[in-house]
PDB file of C-alpha atoms in Angstrom:
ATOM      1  CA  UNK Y   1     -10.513  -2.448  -4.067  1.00 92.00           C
ATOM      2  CA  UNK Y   2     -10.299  -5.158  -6.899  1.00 95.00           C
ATOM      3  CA  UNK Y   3     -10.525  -2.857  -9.013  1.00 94.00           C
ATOM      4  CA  UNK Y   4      -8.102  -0.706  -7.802  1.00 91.00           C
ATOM      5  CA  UNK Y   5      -5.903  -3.285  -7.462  1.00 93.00           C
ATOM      6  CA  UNK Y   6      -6.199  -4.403 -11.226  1.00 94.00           C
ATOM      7  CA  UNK Y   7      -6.365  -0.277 -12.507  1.00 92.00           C
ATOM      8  CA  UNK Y   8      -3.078   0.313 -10.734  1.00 90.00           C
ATOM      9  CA  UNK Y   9      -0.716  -2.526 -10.625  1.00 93.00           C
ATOM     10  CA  UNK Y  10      -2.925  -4.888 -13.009  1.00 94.00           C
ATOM     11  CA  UNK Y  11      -3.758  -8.019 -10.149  1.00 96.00           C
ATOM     12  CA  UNK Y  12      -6.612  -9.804 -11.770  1.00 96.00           C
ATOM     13  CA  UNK Y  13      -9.675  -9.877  -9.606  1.00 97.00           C
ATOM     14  CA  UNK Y  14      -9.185 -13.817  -8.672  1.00 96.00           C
ATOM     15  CA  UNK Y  15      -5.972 -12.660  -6.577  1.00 97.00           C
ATOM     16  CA  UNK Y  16      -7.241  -9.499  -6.055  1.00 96.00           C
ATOM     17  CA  UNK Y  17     -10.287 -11.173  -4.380  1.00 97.00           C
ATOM     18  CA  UNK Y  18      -7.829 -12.397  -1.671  1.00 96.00           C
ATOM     19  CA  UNK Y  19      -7.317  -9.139   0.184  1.00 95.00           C
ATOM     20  CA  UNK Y  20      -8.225  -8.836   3.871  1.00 93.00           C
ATOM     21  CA  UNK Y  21      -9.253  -5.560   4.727  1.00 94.00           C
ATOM     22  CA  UNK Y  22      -6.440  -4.377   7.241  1.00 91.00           C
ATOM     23  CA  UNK Y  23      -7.948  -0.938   8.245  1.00 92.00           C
ATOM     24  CA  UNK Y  24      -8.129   2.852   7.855  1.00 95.00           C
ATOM     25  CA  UNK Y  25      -6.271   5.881   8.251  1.00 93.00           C
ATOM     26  CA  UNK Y  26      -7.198   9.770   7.687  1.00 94.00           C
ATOM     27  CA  UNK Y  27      -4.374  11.659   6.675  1.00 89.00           C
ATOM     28  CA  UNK Y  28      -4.947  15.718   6.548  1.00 90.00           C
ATOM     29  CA  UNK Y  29      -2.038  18.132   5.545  1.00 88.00           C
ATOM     30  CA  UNK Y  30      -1.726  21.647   3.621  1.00 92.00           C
ATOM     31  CA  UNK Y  31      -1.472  21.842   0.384  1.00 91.00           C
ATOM     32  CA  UNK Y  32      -0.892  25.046  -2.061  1.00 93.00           C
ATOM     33  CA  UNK Y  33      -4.655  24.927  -3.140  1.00 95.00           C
ATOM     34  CA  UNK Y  34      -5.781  24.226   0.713  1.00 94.00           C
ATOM     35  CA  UNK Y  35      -6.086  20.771   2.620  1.00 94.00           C
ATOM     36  CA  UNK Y  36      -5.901  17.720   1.381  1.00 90.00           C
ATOM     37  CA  UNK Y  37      -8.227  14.942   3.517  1.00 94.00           C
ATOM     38  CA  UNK Y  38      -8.777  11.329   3.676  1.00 92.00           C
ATOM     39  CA  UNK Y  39      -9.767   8.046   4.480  1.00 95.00           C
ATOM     40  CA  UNK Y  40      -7.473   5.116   2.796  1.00 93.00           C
ATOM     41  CA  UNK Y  41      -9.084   2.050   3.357  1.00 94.00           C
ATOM     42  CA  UNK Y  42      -6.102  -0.625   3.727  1.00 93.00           C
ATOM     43  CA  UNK Y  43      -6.064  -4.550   2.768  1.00 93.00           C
ATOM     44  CA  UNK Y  44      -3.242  -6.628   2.714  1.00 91.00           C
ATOM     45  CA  UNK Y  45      -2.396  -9.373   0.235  1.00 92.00           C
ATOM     46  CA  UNK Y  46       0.500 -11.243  -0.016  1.00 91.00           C
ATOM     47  CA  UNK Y  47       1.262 -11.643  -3.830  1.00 93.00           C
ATOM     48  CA  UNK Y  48       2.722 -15.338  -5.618  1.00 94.00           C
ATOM     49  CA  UNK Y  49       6.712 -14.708  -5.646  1.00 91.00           C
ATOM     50  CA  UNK Y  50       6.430 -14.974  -9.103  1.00 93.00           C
ATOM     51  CA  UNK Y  51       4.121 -12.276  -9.532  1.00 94.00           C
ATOM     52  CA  UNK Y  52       5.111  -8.453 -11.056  1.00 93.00           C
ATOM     53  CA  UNK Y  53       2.876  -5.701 -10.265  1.00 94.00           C
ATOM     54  CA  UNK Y  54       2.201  -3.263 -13.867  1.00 91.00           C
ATOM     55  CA  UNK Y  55       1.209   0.027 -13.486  1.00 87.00           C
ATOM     56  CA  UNK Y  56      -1.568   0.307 -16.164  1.00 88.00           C
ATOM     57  CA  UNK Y  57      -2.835   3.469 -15.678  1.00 86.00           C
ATOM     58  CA  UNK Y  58      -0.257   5.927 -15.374  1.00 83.00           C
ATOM     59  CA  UNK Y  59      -0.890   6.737 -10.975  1.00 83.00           C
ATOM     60  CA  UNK Y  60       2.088   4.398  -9.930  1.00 82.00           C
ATOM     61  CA  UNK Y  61       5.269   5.717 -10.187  1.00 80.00           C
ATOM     62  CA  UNK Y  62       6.432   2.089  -9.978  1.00 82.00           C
ATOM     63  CA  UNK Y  63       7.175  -0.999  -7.766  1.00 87.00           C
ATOM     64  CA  UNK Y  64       9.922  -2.239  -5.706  1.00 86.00           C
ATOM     65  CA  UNK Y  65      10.369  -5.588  -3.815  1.00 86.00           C
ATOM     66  CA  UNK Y  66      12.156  -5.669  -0.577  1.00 87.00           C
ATOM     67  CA  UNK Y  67      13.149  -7.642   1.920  1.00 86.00           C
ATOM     68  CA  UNK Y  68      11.134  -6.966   5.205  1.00 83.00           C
ATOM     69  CA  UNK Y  69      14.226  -5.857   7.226  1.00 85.00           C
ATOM     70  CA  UNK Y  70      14.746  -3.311   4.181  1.00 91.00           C
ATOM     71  CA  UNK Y  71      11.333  -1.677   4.601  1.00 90.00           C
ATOM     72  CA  UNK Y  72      11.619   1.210   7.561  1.00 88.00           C
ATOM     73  CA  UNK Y  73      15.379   2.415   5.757  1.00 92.00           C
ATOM     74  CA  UNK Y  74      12.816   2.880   2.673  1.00 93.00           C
ATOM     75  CA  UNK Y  75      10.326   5.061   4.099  1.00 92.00           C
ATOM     76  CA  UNK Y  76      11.550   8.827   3.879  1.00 93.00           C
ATOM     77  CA  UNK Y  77      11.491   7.663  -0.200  1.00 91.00           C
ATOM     78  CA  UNK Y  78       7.863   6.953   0.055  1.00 89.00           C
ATOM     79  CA  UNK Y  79       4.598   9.542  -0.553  1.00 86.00           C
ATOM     80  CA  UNK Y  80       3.284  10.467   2.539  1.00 86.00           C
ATOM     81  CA  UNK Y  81       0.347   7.949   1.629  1.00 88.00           C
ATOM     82  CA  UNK Y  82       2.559   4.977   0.751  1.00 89.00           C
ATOM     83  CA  UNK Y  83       4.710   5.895   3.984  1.00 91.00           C
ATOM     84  CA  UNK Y  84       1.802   6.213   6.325  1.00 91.00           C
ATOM     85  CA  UNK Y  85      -0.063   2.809   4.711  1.00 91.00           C
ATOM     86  CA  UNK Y  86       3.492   1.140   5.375  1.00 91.00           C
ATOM     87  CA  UNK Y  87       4.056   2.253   8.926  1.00 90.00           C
ATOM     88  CA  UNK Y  88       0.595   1.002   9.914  1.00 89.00           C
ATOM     89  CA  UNK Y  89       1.546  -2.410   8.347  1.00 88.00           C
ATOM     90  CA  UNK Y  90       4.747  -2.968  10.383  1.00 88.00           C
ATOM     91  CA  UNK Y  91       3.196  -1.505  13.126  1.00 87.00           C
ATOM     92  CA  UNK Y  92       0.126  -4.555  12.817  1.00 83.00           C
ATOM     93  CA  UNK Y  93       2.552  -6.875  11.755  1.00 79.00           C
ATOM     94  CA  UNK Y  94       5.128  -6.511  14.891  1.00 78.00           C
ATOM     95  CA  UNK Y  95       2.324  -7.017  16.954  1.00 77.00           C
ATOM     96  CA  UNK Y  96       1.275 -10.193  15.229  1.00 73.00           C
ATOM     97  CA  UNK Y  97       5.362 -11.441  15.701  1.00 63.00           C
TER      98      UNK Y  97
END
């Protein structure tokens, strides 16, 4: 995960080191060349407002920062991945409210 985290949107590993492990999901669908299947481990980490994500390794298409009431409008936009990894988050985080 730190290194993940420092691959693909360049956190050093002292922030990085902060994550709390939030989880798993398995997502399965079709693809052209057969089915795609996995486990994505989640963590959450709540980044210094100061802080920009870079993509330095080409993976991330990019970052965005928006406001929590913003986030469910955003979702169709997202990879099924990124969509299904947010959905779980609001989903743990309405149940913490």
């Amino acid at each position: 995960m730190i290194r993940e985290l420092a691959e693909e949107s360049g956190i050093p590993a002292q922030l990085a080191s902060q994550a709390v492990s939030s989880g798993k999901l398995r997502t399965t669908r079709a693809e052209a060349d057969g089915w795609h299947d996995e486990i994505i481990y989640t963590y959450d980490l709540q980044l210094p407002d100061d802080f920009v994500p870079k993509n330095t390794d080409g993976e991330v298409a990019g970052f965005q920062r928006h406001r929590f009431e913003q986030i469910e409008a955003i979702l169709p936009r997202m990879t099924l991945d990124a969509a299904a990894v947010t959905q779980a988050f609001l989903k743990q985080w309405a149940h913490r409210s």
